[in-house]
mmCIF file of C-alpha atoms in Angstrom:
data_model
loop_
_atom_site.group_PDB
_atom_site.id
_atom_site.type_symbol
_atom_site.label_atom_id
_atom_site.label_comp_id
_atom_site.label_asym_id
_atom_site.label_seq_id
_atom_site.Cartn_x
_atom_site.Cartn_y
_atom_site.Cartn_z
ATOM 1 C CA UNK A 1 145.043 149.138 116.562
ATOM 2 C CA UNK A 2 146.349 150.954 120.203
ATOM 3 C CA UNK A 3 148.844 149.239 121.930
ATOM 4 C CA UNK A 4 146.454 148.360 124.953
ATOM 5 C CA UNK A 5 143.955 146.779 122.242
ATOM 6 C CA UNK A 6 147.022 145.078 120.742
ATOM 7 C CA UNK A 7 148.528 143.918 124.270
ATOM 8 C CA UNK A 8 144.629 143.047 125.630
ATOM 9 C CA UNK A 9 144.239 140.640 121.743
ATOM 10 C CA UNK A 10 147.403 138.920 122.261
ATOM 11 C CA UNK A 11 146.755 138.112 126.327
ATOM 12 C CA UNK A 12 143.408 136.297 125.554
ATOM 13 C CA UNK A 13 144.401 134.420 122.286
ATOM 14 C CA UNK A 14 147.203 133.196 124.387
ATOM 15 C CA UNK A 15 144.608 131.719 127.150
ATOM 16 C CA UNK A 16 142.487 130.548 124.808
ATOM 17 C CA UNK A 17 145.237 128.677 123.145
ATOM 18 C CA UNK A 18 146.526 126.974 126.420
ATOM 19 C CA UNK A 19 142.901 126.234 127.653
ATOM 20 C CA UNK A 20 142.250 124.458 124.520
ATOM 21 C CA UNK A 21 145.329 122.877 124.525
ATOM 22 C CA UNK A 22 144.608 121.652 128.400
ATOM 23 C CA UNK A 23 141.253 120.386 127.740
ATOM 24 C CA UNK A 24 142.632 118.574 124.780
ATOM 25 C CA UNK A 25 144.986 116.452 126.622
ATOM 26 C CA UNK A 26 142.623 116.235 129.721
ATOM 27 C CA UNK A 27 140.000 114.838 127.325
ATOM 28 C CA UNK A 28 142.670 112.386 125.564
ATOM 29 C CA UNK A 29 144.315 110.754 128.623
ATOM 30 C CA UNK A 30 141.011 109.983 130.181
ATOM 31 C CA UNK A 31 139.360 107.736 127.208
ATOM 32 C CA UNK A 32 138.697 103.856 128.563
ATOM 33 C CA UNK A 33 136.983 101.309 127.143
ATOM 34 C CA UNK A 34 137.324 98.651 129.591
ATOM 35 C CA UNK A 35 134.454 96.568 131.124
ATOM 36 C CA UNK A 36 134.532 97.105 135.305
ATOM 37 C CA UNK A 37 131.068 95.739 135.358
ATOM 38 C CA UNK A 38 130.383 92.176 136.482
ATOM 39 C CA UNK A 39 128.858 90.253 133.695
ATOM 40 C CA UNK A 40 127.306 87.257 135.471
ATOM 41 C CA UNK A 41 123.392 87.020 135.703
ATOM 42 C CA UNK A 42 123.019 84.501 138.386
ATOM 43 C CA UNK A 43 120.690 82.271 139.894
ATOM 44 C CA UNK A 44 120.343 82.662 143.506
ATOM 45 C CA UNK A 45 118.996 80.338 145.960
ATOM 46 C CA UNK A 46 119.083 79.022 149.669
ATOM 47 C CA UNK A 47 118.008 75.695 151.213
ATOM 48 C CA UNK A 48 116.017 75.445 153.979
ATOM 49 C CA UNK A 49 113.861 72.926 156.186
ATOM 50 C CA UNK A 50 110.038 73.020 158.004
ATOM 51 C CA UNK A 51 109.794 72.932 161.237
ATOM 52 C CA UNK A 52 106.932 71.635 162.950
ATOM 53 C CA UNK A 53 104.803 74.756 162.764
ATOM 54 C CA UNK A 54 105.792 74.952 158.840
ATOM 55 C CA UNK A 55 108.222 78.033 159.203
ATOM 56 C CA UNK A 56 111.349 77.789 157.050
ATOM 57 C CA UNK A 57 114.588 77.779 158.202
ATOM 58 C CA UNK A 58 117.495 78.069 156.286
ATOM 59 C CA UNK A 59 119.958 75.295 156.902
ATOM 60 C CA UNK A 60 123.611 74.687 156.239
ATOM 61 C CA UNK A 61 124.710 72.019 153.981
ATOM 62 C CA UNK A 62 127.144 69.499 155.115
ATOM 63 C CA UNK A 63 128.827 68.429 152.118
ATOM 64 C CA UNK A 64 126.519 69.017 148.738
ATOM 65 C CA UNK A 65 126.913 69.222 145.326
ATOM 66 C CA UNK A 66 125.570 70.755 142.516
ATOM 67 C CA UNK A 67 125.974 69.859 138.737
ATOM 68 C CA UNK A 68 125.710 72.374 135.840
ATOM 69 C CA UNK A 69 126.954 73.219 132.350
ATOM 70 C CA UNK A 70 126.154 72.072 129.005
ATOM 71 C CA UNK A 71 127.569 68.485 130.100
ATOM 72 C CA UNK A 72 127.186 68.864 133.523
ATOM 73 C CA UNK A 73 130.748 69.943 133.274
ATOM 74 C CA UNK A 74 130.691 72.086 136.485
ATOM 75 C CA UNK A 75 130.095 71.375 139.696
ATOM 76 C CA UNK A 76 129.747 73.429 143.008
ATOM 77 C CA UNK A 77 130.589 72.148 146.033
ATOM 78 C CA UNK A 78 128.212 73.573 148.777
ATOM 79 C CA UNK A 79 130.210 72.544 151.945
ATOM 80 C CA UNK A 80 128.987 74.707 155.153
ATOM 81 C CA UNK A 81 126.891 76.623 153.265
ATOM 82 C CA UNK A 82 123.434 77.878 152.574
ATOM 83 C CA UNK A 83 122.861 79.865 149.774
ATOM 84 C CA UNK A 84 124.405 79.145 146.040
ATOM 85 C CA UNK A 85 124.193 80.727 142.940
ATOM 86 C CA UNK A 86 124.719 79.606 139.507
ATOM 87 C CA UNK A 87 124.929 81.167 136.049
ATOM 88 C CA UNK A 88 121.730 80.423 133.534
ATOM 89 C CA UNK A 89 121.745 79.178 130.122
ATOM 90 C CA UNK A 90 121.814 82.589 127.571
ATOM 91 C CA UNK A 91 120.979 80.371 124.546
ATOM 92 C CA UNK A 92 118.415 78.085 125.669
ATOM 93 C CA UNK A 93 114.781 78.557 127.637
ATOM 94 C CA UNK A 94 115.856 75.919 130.513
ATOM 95 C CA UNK A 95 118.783 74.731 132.424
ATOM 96 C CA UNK A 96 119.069 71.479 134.066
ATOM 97 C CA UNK A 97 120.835 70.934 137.425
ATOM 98 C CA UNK A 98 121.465 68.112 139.850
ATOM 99 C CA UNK A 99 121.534 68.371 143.463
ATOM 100 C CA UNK A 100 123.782 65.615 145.266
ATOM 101 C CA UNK A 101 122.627 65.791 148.688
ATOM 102 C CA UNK A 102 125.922 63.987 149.389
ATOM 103 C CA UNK A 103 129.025 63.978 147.848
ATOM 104 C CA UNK A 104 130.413 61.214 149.165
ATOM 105 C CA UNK A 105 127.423 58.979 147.665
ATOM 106 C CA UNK A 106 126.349 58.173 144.224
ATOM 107 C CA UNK A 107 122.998 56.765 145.289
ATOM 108 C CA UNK A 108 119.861 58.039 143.098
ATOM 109 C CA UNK A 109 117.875 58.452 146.104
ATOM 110 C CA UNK A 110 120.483 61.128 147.465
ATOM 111 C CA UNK A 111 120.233 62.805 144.368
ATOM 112 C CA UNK A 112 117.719 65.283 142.720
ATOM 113 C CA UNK A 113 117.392 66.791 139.670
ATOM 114 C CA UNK A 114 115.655 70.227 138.837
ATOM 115 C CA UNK A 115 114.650 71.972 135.495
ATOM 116 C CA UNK A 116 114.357 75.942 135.377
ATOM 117 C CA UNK A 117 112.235 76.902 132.852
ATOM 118 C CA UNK A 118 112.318 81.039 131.855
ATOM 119 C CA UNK A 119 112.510 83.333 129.346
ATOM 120 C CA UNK A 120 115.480 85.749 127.988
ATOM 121 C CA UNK A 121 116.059 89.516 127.831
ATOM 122 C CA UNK A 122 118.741 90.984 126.804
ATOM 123 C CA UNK A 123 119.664 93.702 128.438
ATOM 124 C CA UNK A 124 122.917 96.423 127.154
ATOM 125 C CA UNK A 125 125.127 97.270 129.570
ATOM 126 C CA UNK A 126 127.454 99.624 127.400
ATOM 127 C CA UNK A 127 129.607 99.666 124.670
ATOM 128 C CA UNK A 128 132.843 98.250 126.608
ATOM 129 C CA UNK A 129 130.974 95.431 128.673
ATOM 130 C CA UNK A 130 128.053 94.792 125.343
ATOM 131 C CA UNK A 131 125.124 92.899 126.685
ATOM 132 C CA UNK A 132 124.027 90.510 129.537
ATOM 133 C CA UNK A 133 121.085 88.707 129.444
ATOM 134 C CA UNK A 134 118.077 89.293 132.442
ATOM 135 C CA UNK A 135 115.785 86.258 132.926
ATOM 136 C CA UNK A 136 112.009 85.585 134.682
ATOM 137 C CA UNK A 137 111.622 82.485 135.469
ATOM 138 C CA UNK A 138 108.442 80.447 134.550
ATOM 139 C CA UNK A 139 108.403 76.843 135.701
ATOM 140 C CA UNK A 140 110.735 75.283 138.186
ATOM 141 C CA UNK A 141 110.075 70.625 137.737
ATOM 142 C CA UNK A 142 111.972 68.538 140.283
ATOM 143 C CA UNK A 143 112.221 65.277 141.725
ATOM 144 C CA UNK A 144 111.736 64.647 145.142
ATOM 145 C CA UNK A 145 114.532 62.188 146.476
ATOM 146 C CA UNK A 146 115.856 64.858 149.144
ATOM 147 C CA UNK A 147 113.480 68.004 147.882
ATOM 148 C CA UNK A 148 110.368 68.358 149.830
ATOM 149 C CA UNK A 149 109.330 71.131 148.307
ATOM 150 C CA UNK A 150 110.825 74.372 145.755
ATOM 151 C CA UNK A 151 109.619 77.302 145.922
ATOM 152 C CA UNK A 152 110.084 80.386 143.178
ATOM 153 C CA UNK A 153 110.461 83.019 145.349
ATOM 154 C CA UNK A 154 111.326 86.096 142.798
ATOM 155 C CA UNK A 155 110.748 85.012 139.087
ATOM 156 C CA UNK A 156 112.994 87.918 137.834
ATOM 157 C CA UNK A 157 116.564 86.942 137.304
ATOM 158 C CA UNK A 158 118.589 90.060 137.039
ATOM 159 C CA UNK A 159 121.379 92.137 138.826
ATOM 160 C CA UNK A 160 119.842 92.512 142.140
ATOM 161 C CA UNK A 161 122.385 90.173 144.240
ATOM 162 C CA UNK A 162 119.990 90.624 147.466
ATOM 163 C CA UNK A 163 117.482 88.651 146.424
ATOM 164 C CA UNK A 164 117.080 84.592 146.539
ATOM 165 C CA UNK A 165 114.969 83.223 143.099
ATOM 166 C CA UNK A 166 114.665 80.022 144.571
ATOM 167 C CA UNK A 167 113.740 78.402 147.933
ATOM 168 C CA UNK A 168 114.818 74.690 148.057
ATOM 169 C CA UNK A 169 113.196 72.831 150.845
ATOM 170 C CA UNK A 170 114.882 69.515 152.144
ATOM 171 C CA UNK A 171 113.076 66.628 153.849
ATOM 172 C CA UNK A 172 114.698 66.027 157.273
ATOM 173 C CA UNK B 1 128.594 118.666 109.627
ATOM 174 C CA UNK B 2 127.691 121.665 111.925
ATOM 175 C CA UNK B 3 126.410 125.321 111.013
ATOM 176 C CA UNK B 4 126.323 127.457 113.656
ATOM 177 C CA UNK B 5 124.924 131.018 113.535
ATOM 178 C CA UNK B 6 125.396 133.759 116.952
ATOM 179 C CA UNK B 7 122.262 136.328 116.364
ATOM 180 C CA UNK B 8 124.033 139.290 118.744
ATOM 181 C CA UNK B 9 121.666 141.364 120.208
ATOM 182 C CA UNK B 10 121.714 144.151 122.501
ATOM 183 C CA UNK B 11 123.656 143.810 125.844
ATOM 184 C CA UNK B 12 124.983 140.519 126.915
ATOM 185 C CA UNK B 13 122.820 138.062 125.515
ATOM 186 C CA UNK B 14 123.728 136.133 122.310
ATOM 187 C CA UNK B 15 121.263 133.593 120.992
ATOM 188 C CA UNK B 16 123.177 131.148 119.408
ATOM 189 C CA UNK B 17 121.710 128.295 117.016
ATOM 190 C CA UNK B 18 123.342 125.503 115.558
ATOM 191 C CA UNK B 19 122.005 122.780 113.321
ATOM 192 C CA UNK B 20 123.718 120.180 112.193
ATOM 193 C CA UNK B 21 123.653 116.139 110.219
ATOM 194 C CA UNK B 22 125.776 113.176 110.879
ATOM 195 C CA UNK B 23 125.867 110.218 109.037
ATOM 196 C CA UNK B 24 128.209 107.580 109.904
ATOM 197 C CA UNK B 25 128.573 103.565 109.858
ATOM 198 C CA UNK B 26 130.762 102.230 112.879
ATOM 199 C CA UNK B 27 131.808 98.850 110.979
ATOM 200 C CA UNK B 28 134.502 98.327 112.661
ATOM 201 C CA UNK B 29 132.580 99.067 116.180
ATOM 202 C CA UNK B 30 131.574 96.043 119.011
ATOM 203 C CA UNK B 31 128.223 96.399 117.629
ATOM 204 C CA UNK B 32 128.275 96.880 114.092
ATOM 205 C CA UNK B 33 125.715 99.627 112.897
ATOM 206 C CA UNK B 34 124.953 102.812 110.769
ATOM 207 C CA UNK B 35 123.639 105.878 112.291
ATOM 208 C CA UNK B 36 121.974 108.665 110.877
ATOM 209 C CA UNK B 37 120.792 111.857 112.929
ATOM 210 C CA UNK B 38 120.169 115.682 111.928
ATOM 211 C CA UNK B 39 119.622 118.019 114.737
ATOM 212 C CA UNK B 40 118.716 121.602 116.233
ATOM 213 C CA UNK B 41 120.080 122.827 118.985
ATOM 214 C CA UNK B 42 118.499 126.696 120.291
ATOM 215 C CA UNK B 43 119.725 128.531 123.591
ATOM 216 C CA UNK B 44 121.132 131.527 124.997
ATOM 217 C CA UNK B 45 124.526 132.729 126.256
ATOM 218 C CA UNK B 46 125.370 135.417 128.937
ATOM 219 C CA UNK B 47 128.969 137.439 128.743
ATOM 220 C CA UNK B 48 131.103 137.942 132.081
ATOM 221 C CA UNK B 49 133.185 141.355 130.646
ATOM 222 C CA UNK B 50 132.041 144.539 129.806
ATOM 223 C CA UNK B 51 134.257 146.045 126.246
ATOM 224 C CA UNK B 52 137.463 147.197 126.995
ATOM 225 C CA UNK B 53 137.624 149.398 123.810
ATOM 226 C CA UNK B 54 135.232 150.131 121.306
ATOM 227 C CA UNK B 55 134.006 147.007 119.196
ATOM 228 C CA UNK B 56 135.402 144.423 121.791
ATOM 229 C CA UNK B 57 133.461 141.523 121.101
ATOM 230 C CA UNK B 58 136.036 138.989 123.000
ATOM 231 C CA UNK B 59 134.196 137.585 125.344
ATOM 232 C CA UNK B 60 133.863 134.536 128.048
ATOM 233 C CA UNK B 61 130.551 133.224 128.575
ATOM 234 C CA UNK B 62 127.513 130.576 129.804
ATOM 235 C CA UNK B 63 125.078 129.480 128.310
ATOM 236 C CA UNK B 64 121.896 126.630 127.972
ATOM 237 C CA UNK B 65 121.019 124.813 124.919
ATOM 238 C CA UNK B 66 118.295 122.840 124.252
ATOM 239 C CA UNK B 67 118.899 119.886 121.556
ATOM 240 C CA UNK B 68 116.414 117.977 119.832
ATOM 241 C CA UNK B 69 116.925 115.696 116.587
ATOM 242 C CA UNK B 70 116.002 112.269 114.653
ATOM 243 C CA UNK B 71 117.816 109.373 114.970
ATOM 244 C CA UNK B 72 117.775 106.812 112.665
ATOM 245 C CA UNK B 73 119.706 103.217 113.311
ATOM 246 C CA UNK B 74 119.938 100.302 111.614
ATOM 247 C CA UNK B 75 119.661 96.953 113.157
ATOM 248 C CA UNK B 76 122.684 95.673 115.192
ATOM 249 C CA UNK B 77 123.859 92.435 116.610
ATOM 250 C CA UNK B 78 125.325 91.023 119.618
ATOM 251 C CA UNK B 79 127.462 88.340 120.960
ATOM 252 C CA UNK B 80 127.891 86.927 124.517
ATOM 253 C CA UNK B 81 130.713 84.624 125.164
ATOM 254 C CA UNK B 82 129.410 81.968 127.816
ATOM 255 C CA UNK B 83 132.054 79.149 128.588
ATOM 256 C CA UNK B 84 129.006 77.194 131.320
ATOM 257 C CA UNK B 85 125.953 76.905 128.956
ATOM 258 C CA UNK B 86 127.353 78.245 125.212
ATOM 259 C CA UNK B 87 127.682 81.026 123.512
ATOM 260 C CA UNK B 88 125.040 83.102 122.821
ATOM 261 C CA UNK B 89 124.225 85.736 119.813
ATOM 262 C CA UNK B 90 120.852 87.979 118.858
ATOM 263 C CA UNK B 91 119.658 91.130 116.959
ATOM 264 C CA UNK B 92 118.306 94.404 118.246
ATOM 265 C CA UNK B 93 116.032 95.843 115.693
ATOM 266 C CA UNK B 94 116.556 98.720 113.986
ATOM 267 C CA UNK B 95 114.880 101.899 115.675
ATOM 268 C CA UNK B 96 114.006 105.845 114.641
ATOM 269 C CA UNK B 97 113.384 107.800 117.181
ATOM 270 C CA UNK B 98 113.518 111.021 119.067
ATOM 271 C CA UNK B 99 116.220 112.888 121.016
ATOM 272 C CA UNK B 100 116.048 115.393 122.822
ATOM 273 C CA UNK B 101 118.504 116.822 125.830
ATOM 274 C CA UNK B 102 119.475 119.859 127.756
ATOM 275 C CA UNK B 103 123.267 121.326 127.347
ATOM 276 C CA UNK B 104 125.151 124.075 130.493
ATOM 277 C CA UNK B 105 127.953 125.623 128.165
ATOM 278 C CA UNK B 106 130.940 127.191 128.902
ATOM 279 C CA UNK B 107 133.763 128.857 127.268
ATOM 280 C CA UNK B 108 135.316 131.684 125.619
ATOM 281 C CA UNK B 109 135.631 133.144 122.028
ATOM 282 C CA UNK B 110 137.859 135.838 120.589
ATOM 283 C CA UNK B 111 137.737 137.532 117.369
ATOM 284 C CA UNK B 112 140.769 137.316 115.321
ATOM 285 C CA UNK B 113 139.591 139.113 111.938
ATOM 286 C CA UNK B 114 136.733 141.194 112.019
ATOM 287 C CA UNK B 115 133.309 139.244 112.343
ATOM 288 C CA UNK B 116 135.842 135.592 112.245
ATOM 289 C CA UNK B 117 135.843 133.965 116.025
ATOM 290 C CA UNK B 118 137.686 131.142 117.005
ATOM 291 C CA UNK B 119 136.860 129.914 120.592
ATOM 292 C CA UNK B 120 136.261 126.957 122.999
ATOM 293 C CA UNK B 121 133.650 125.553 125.091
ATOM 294 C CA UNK B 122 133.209 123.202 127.450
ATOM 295 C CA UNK B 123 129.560 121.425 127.799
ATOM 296 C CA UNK B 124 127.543 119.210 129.884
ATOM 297 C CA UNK B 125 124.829 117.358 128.437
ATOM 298 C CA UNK B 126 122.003 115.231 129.537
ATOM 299 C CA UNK B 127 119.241 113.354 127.931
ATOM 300 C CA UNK B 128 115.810 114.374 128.752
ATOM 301 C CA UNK B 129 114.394 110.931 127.350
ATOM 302 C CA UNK B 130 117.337 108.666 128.444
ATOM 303 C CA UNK B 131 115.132 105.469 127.994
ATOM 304 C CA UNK B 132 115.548 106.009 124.271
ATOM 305 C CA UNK B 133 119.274 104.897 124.472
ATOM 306 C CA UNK B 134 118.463 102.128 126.930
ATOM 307 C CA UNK B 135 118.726 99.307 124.022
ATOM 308 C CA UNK B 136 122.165 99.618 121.777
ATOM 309 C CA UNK B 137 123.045 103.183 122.102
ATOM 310 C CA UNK B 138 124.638 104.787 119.029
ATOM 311 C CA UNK B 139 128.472 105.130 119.685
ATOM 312 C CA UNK B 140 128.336 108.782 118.344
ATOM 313 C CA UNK B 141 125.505 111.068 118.002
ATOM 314 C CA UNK B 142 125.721 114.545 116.032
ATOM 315 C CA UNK B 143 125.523 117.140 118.309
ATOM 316 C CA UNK B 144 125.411 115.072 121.861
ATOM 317 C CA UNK B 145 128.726 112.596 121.023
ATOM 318 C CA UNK B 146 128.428 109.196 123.316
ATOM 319 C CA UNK B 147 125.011 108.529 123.062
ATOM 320 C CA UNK B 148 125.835 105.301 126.212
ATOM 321 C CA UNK B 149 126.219 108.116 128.665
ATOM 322 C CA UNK B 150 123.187 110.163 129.627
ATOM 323 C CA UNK B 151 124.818 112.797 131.680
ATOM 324 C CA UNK B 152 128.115 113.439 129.137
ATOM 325 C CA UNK B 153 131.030 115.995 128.751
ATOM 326 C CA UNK B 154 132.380 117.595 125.298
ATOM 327 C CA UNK B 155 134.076 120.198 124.414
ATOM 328 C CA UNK B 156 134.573 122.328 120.926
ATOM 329 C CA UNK B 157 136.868 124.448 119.239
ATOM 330 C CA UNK B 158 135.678 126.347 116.763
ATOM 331 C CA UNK B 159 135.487 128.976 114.071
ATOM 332 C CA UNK B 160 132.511 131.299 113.205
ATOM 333 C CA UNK B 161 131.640 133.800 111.345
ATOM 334 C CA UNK B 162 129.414 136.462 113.022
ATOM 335 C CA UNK B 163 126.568 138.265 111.821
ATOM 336 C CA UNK B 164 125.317 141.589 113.371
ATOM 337 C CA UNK B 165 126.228 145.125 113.395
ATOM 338 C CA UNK B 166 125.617 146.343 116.594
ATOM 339 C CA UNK B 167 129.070 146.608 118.165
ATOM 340 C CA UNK B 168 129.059 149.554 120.696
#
């Protein structure tokens, strides 16, 4: 072999050596398996009143609550706001909630309750975060203490934060 | 298991083919599964460097590739912790199916013994039917790697035996 062939061999295995070598490492420090997505499907909806010509606007809430949970265990307090949102149910077809117009008052005519009704998808996310579930919403029932009206805006229940499933109306 | 075969033709261009069969079971995985896949991948390379003496086959190069393959997977389940409503679990069924995607490679490869290589090469992958891997994604796949990711990076080292005699 001439010197030159010998000098030429012993250039190149030593960059491809060292490029291996670089990827290698590059490749090893930049495995993750952690989960940066959020995880929570949620329920979104806004309150709102009619006015005379049967327009809605969206109203702030002075002081409400709302119930949720297996055992009604968790509550939201919706002071000075209009909008909430709420995880649903992954193991079940319906939720129940309970809308307390006021939290200062325990009386069943400032309270309302409201079953969502929907089905289930579950939907993979990746290996790190596993699955979520994505939900369309069937049948809304409510009682009508405060509610005038609810309206299902958008049945689909997914990861699009800019849209409002539900449309609660209040009676003035 | 890969085989790989380089067909060197005249001039610069190499076709290269590689075939190759995994079989694996990811027990120990988030989603617990066993995957089977056997694959072909066909495409051509092009050389930078002319020969700098005679029989120089030591070259850098880049290349396509075009993979296709069956996938076989066996039914998987999942869990999703929920401290509001309950905990909730399901199955995904199992699924066969084809994959197919589209490779830029990049790399270099130097003959140590005569006709032996050993090289390197860097590759980008994407799926051309992603929507296959939308529901539970194989953790590995023979011949693409993380099957979660449709647009991917990998990279092999290798060893190859060459078969042609055209060497001028």
């Amino acid at each position: 072999m001439p010197m030159n062939q010998t000098t030429a061999k012993g250039t190149r295995f030593y960059y491809v050596i060292s490029v291996a070598i670089l990827v290698f490492i590059l490749n090893a420090c930049s495995k993750s398996s952690t989960c940066l997505t959020p995880k929570v499907v949620a329920l979104r909806g806004g309150f709102y009143y009619r006015d005379t010509s049967g327009n809605f606007l969206d109203t702030l809430l002075v002081n409400a609550n709302l119930y949720f949970g297996v055992s009604n265990n968790y509550m939201q307090n919706l002071k000075q706001r209009k909008q909430f949102y709420l995880p649903l149910a992954q193991n079940t077809d319906s939720i129940m909630l309970f809308f307390q117009s006021d939290s200062n008052s325990i009386a069943p005519e400032t309270i309302d309750s409201i079953q969502v009704m929907y089905t289930r998808k579950p939907h993979f996310i990746s290996t790190a975060c596993g699955y979520e579930t994505f939900f369309d919403i069937s049948k809304v029932l409510y009682t009508t203490h405060i509610i005038d009206t609810l309206i299902v805006a958008v049945n689909a229940v997914n990861n699009d934060v800019n849209k409002e499933n539900l449309k609660i109306v209040l009676k003035k | 298991m890969n085989l790989q075969w380089i067909f060197i033709t005249k001039g610069i261009f190499i076709l290269s083919r590689i075939l190759g069969l995994g079989i694996r079971r990811f027990l120990t995985h988030r989603f617990p599964m066993a995957v089977k896949n056997a694959f072909v991948r066909l495409g051509v390379d092009k050389t930078f460097f002319g020969k700098e003496f005679r029989g120089d086959m030591d070259n850098a190069f880049i290349g396509v590739r075009y993979g296709a393959g069956f996938v076989n997977r066996t039914a998987g389940t999942y869990f999703i912790k929920d401290t509001v409503w309950g905990n909730a679990s399901g199955d995904v069924q199992k699924a066969t199916f084809v994959a197919q995607w589209v490779e830029l490679v990049g790399g270099f490869r130097m003959e140590i013994l005569k006709n032996i290589f050993v090289g390197w090469n860097i590759r980008v992958k994407t799926f051309v039917n992603p929507k296959k891997f939308a529901e539970l994604p194989p953790p590995y796949l023979a011949g693409y790697g993380q099957s979660e990711k449709n647009t991917a990076f990998g990279y092999n080292f290798y060893l190859l035996y060459g078969i042609g005699k055209n060497r001028n």
